[in-house]
Amino acid sequence: MKLCVLFIGWLIGPAAGLIADPLRVAWLPRDTQWVAHVNISKIFGTSLGGQRVEEAFSPAIREIEGALLAASGVEVSLKSVFDITVFGRSYDDDGASAVVLAHTSAPVGDFLEKLRARLIADHPESASSFTKERRAGYSVFTTEDDLLAAEILPNRLALAPSVSLLDSTRQALQARSTASASLLAELPDPDEDAALTLLAVGLDRAQEVPKELRILRKAKAVQLDLIHREDRMVSRIGVLTEDPETAELVHSVFRGMLATLRLMWETGPSDSSDLPPSVSEWMRGDWSQWIESGVDRSLVNIELSFPSNVALDTLKKVSRPPKETQESHP
């Protein structure tokens, strides 16, 4: 198993009852172009359709725990991560500038030391690849697949492809600057109850943008918050444009896309029979009660709501292996 997969697996466990840091964009390096922030406790502490998320996915969680133990020989609790932030400086560098930052109560330094020792013992022919380099204030662990891991601050695990990225991330977190962090700071503060926040600037410079999202090239910055509210999931989308005129244009395009989607659904999509009943029923209902949008000067605001049972059934659907995979692996 690639060590990168091992680390990511360790980071995605539930953390019910733990307190995550609210996302502070200004604490990230100034050249950050995109951010994905996951509040683990909010995700696994919610109930969708009368069922807690961690209960719905407990078999997968147990499988990850077993795989971690088998691969590393280190018993790791998957209930120790508060939140995960992934960010980068480019959309087109295949992850060469991406950093994964996790806030955890786990003993990160001890875990890295034990994991390195286990890897050296299991792969003595590659022992020289599993290095440990002392930096100013922290240690960097290197693997044969060029993934760098470090506890850059107490209880802060960082994964990055270069030492310079680890250094810049550590410096930014230490400074905890309140100064503007590029255009990201011009967006509304991420909702403190958000389970997931996505932020992006400079989409006009990205080489690969799906044709369905080309309108976002008109945006200076984009934000999405996914929030659980009682019996529904709420997606709040903010699109920051150059001026009010462009904001009105973007809003018109969104309303047009929505009307087209509604028309296509009413004519009867060919794959509707493959959808969970709750999703099909919701799609046939009145969308207007679940969708709100408007323009505030240069900012387009869109809010989409989904009943909790629809959200849970959709999650189960997209996380389920394809039919052909199930048939080939009974």
Coordinates of N, CA and C in Angstrom, one line a residue, residues 83-201:
D83 N -10.3 18.1 12.1 CA -10.6 18.7 10.8 C -9.5 18.5 9.9
I84 N -9.7 18.5 8.6 CA -8.7 18.4 7.6 C -8.8 19.6 6.6
T85 N -7.7 20.2 6.2 CA -7.7 21.2 5.2 C -6.7 20.8 4.1
V86 N -7.2 20.9 2.9 CA -6.3 20.6 1.8 C -6.3 21.9 0.9
F87 N -5.1 22.4 0.5 CA -5.0 23.6 -0.2 C -3.9 23.5 -1.2
G88 N -3.9 24.4 -2.2 CA -2.8 24.4 -3.2 C -2.7 25.8 -3.9
R89 N -1.6 25.9 -4.7 CA -1.3 27.2 -5.3 C -1.6 27.1 -6.8
S90 N -2.1 26.0 -7.3 CA -2.4 25.9 -8.8 C -3.4 24.8 -9.0
Y91 N -4.2 25.0 -10.1 CA -5.2 24.0 -10.5 C -4.6 23.0 -11.5
D92 N -3.4 23.3 -12.1 CA -3.0 22.5 -13.2 C -1.6 21.8 -13.0
D93 N -1.2 21.7 -11.7 CA 0.1 21.1 -11.5 C 0.1 19.7 -10.9
D94 N -1.1 19.0 -11.1 CA -1.2 17.6 -10.6 C -0.8 17.4 -9.2
G95 N -1.2 18.4 -8.3 CA -0.9 18.2 -6.9 C 0.5 18.6 -6.5
A96 N 1.3 19.1 -7.3 CA 2.7 19.5 -7.0 C 2.8 20.6 -5.9
S97 N 1.7 21.3 -5.7 CA 1.7 22.4 -4.7 C 0.6 22.1 -3.6
A98 N 0.1 20.9 -3.6 CA -1.0 20.6 -2.6 C -0.4 20.3 -1.3
V99 N -1.1 20.7 -0.2 CA -0.8 20.4 1.2 C -2.0 19.9 1.9
V100 N -1.8 18.8 2.6 CA -2.9 18.2 3.4 C -2.5 18.6 4.9
L101 N -3.4 19.2 5.6 CA -3.2 19.7 6.9 C -4.3 19.1 7.8
A102 N -3.9 18.4 8.8 CA -4.9 17.8 9.7 C -4.7 18.2 11.2
H103 N -5.8 18.6 11.8 CA -5.7 18.9 13.3 C -6.2 17.7 14.0
T104 N -5.4 17.2 14.9 CA -5.7 15.9 15.5 C -5.3 15.9 17.0
S105 N -5.9 15.1 17.8 CA -5.5 14.9 19.2 C -4.5 13.7 19.3
A106 N -4.3 13.0 18.2 CA -3.4 11.9 18.2 C -1.9 12.3 18.3
P107 N -1.1 11.4 18.9 CA 0.3 11.8 19.0 C 1.0 11.6 17.7
V108 N 1.0 12.7 16.9 CA 1.5 12.6 15.5 C 3.0 12.2 15.4
G109 N 3.8 12.8 16.2 CA 5.2 12.5 16.2 C 5.5 11.1 16.5
D110 N 4.9 10.5 17.5 CA 5.1 9.1 17.9 C 4.6 8.2 16.8
F111 N 3.5 8.6 16.2 CA 2.9 7.8 15.1 C 3.9 7.7 13.9
L112 N 4.5 8.9 13.5 CA 5.4 8.9 12.4 C 6.7 8.1 12.7
E113 N 7.2 8.2 14.0 CA 8.4 7.5 14.3 C 8.1 6.0 14.2
K114 N 7.0 5.5 14.8 CA 6.7 4.1 14.8 C 6.5 3.6 13.3
L115 N 5.8 4.4 12.5 CA 5.5 4.0 11.2 C 6.8 3.9 10.4
R116 N 7.7 4.8 10.6 CA 9.0 4.7 9.9 C 9.8 3.5 10.3
A117 N 9.8 3.2 11.6 CA 10.5 2.0 12.1 C 9.9 0.7 11.5
R118 N 8.6 0.7 11.4 CA 7.9 -0.5 10.8 C 8.2 -0.6 9.3
L119 N 8.3 0.5 8.6 CA 8.6 0.4 7.2 C 10.0 0.0 6.9
I120 N 10.9 0.4 7.7 CA 12.3 0.0 7.6 C 12.5 -1.5 7.9
A121 N 11.7 -1.9 8.9 CA 11.8 -3.4 9.2 C 11.2 -4.2 8.2
D122 N 10.1 -3.8 7.5 CA 9.5 -4.6 6.5 C 10.1 -4.5 5.2
H123 N 10.8 -3.4 4.9 CA 11.5 -3.2 3.6 C 12.9 -2.8 3.8
P124 N 13.8 -3.6 4.3 CA 15.2 -3.3 4.6 C 15.9 -2.8 3.3
E125 N 15.5 -3.4 2.2 CA 16.2 -3.0 0.9 C 16.0 -1.6 0.6
S126 N 14.9 -0.9 1.2 CA 14.6 0.5 0.9 C 14.8 1.3 2.1
A127 N 15.5 0.9 3.1 CA 15.6 1.6 4.3 C 16.1 3.0 4.2
S128 N 17.0 3.2 3.2 CA 17.6 4.5 3.0 C 16.6 5.5 2.4
S129 N 15.5 5.0 2.0 CA 14.4 5.9 1.4 C 13.6 6.5 2.5
F130 N 13.5 5.8 3.7 CA 12.7 6.3 4.8 C 13.5 7.2 5.7
T131 N 13.7 8.4 5.3 CA 14.6 9.3 6.0 C 13.8 10.2 7.0
K132 N 14.6 10.7 7.9 CA 14.1 11.7 8.9 C 15.1 12.9 8.9
E133 N 14.5 14.0 8.6 CA 15.4 15.3 8.5 C 14.9 16.3 9.6
R134 N 15.8 16.7 10.4 CA 15.5 17.7 11.4 C 15.5 19.1 10.8
R135 N 14.4 19.8 10.9 CA 14.3 21.2 10.5 C 14.2 22.1 11.7
A136 N 14.1 23.4 11.5 CA 14.0 24.4 12.6 C 12.6 24.2 13.3
G137 N 12.6 23.5 14.4 CA 11.4 23.3 15.1 C 10.6 22.1 14.9
Y138 N 10.9 21.3 13.8 CA 10.2 20.1 13.6 C 11.0 19.1 12.7
S139 N 10.5 17.9 12.6 CA 11.2 16.9 11.8 C 10.3 16.5 10.6
V140 N 11.0 16.2 9.5 CA 10.3 15.8 8.2 C 10.7 14.3 7.9
F141 N 9.6 13.6 7.7 CA 9.8 12.1 7.4 C 9.6 12.0 5.9
T142 N 10.5 11.3 5.2 CA 10.4 11.1 3.8 C 10.2 9.7 3.4
T143 N 9.4 9.4 2.4 CA 9.2 8.0 2.0 C 9.7 7.8 0.6
E144 N 9.6 6.5 0.2 CA 10.1 6.2 -1.2 C 9.2 6.7 -2.3
D145 N 8.0 7.1 -2.0 CA 7.1 7.6 -3.0 C 7.1 9.2 -2.9
D146 N 8.1 9.7 -2.3 CA 8.3 11.2 -2.3 C 7.2 12.0 -1.5
L147 N 6.6 11.3 -0.6 CA 5.6 12.0 0.2 C 6.3 12.5 1.5
L148 N 6.2 13.7 1.8 CA 6.8 14.3 3.1 C 5.7 14.4 4.1
A149 N 6.0 14.0 5.3 CA 5.1 14.1 6.5 C 5.8 14.7 7.6
A150 N 5.1 15.6 8.4 CA 5.7 16.2 9.5 C 4.6 16.7 10.5
E151 N 5.0 16.8 11.7 CA 4.1 17.5 12.8 C 4.7 18.9 12.8
I152 N 4.1 19.7 11.9 CA 4.7 21.1 11.8 C 4.4 22.0 13.0
L153 N 3.4 21.7 13.7 CA 3.1 22.3 15.0 C 2.4 21.3 15.9
P154 N 2.3 21.4 17.2 CA 1.7 20.4 18.0 C 0.3 20.1 17.5
N155 N 0.1 18.7 17.3 CA -1.2 18.2 16.9 C -1.6 18.7 15.5
R156 N -0.6 19.1 14.7 CA -0.9 19.5 13.3 C 0.0 18.6 12.4
L157 N -0.6 17.7 11.7 CA 0.1 16.8 10.8 C -0.1 17.4 9.4
A158 N 1.0 17.5 8.7 CA 1.0 18.1 7.3 C 1.7 17.1 6.4
L159 N 1.1 16.9 5.2 CA 1.6 16.1 4.1 C 1.8 17.0 2.9
A160 N 3.0 16.9 2.3 CA 3.3 17.8 1.2 C 4.4 17.2 0.3
P161 N 4.5 17.6 -0.9 CA 5.5 17.1 -1.8 C 6.9 17.8 -1.7
S162 N 7.0 18.8 -0.9 CA 8.3 19.5 -0.8 C 8.4 20.1 0.6
V163 N 9.7 20.3 1.0 CA 10.0 20.9 2.3 C 9.6 22.3 2.3
S164 N 9.8 23.0 1.2 CA 9.4 24.4 1.1 C 7.9 24.7 1.4
L165 N 7.1 23.8 1.0 CA 5.6 23.9 1.3 C 5.4 23.6 2.7
L166 N 6.1 22.7 3.3 CA 5.9 22.5 4.8 C 6.3 23.7 5.6
D167 N 7.5 24.3 5.2 CA 8.0 25.5 5.9 C 7.0 26.7 5.7
S168 N 6.5 26.9 4.5 CA 5.6 28.1 4.3 C 4.3 27.9 5.1
T169 N 3.8 26.6 5.1 CA 2.6 26.4 5.9 C 2.8 26.6 7.4
R170 N 3.9 26.1 7.9 CA 4.2 26.3 9.3 C 4.3 27.7 9.7
Q171 N 5.0 28.5 8.8 CA 5.2 29.9 9.1 C 3.8 30.7 9.1
A172 N 3.0 30.3 8.1 CA 1.7 31.0 8.0 C 0.8 30.7 9.3
L173 N 0.8 29.4 9.7 CA 0.0 29.1 10.9 C 0.6 29.7 12.2
Q174 N 1.9 29.8 12.2 CA 2.5 30.4 13.4 C 2.2 31.9 13.5
A175 N 2.2 32.6 12.3 CA 1.9 34.0 12.3 C 0.4 34.3 12.5
R176 N -0.5 33.4 12.1 CA -1.9 33.6 12.3 C -2.3 35.0 11.9
S177 N -1.9 35.4 10.8 CA -2.1 36.8 10.3 C -3.5 37.1 10.1
T178 N -3.9 38.3 10.3 CA -5.3 38.7 10.1 C -5.3 39.6 8.8
A179 N -4.2 39.7 8.1 CA -4.2 40.4 6.9 C -4.9 39.7 5.8
S180 N -5.2 40.4 4.7 CA -5.9 39.8 3.6 C -5.1 38.7 3.0
A181 N -5.8 37.6 2.7 CA -5.2 36.4 2.0 C -5.7 36.4 0.6
S182 N -5.2 37.2 -0.2 CA -5.7 37.4 -1.6 C -7.2 37.5 -1.7
L183 N -7.8 37.1 -2.8 CA -9.2 37.3 -3.0 C -10.1 36.5 -2.1
L184 N -9.5 35.4 -1.5 CA -10.3 34.5 -0.7 C -10.9 35.3 0.5
A185 N -10.2 36.3 1.0 CA -10.6 37.1 2.1 C -11.8 38.0 1.8
E186 N -12.1 38.2 0.5 CA -13.2 39.0 0.1 C -14.5 38.3 0.1
L187 N -14.5 37.0 0.2 CA -15.7 36.2 0.3 C -16.2 36.2 1.8
P188 N -17.5 35.9 2.0 CA -18.0 35.9 3.3 C -17.3 34.9 4.2
D189 N -17.2 35.1 5.5 CA -16.6 34.1 6.4 C -17.3 32.7 6.2
P190 N -16.5 31.7 6.1 CA -17.1 30.3 6.1 C -18.0 30.1 7.3
D191 N -19.1 29.5 7.1 CA -20.1 29.2 8.1 C -19.4 28.3 9.2
E192 N -19.5 28.6 10.4 CA -18.8 27.9 11.5 C -19.5 26.5 11.7
D193 N -20.7 26.3 11.2 CA -21.4 25.0 11.3 C -21.2 24.2 10.0
A194 N -20.4 24.7 9.1 CA -20.2 24.0 7.8 C -19.4 22.7 8.0
A195 N -19.9 21.6 7.4 CA -19.2 20.3 7.4 C -18.1 20.3 6.4
L196 N -18.4 21.1 5.3 CA -17.4 21.1 4.2 C -17.4 22.6 3.7
T197 N -16.2 23.1 3.4 CA -16.1 24.4 2.8 C -15.1 24.3 1.7
L198 N -15.5 24.8 0.5 CA -14.6 24.8 -0.7 C -14.4 26.3 -1.1
L199 N -13.2 26.7 -1.3 CA -12.9 28.1 -1.8 C -11.9 28.0 -2.9
A200 N -12.1 29.0 -3.9 CA -11.2 29.0 -5.0 C -11.1 30.4 -5.6
V201 N -9.9 30.8 -6.0 CA -9.7 32.0 -6.7 C -8.9 31.7 -8.0

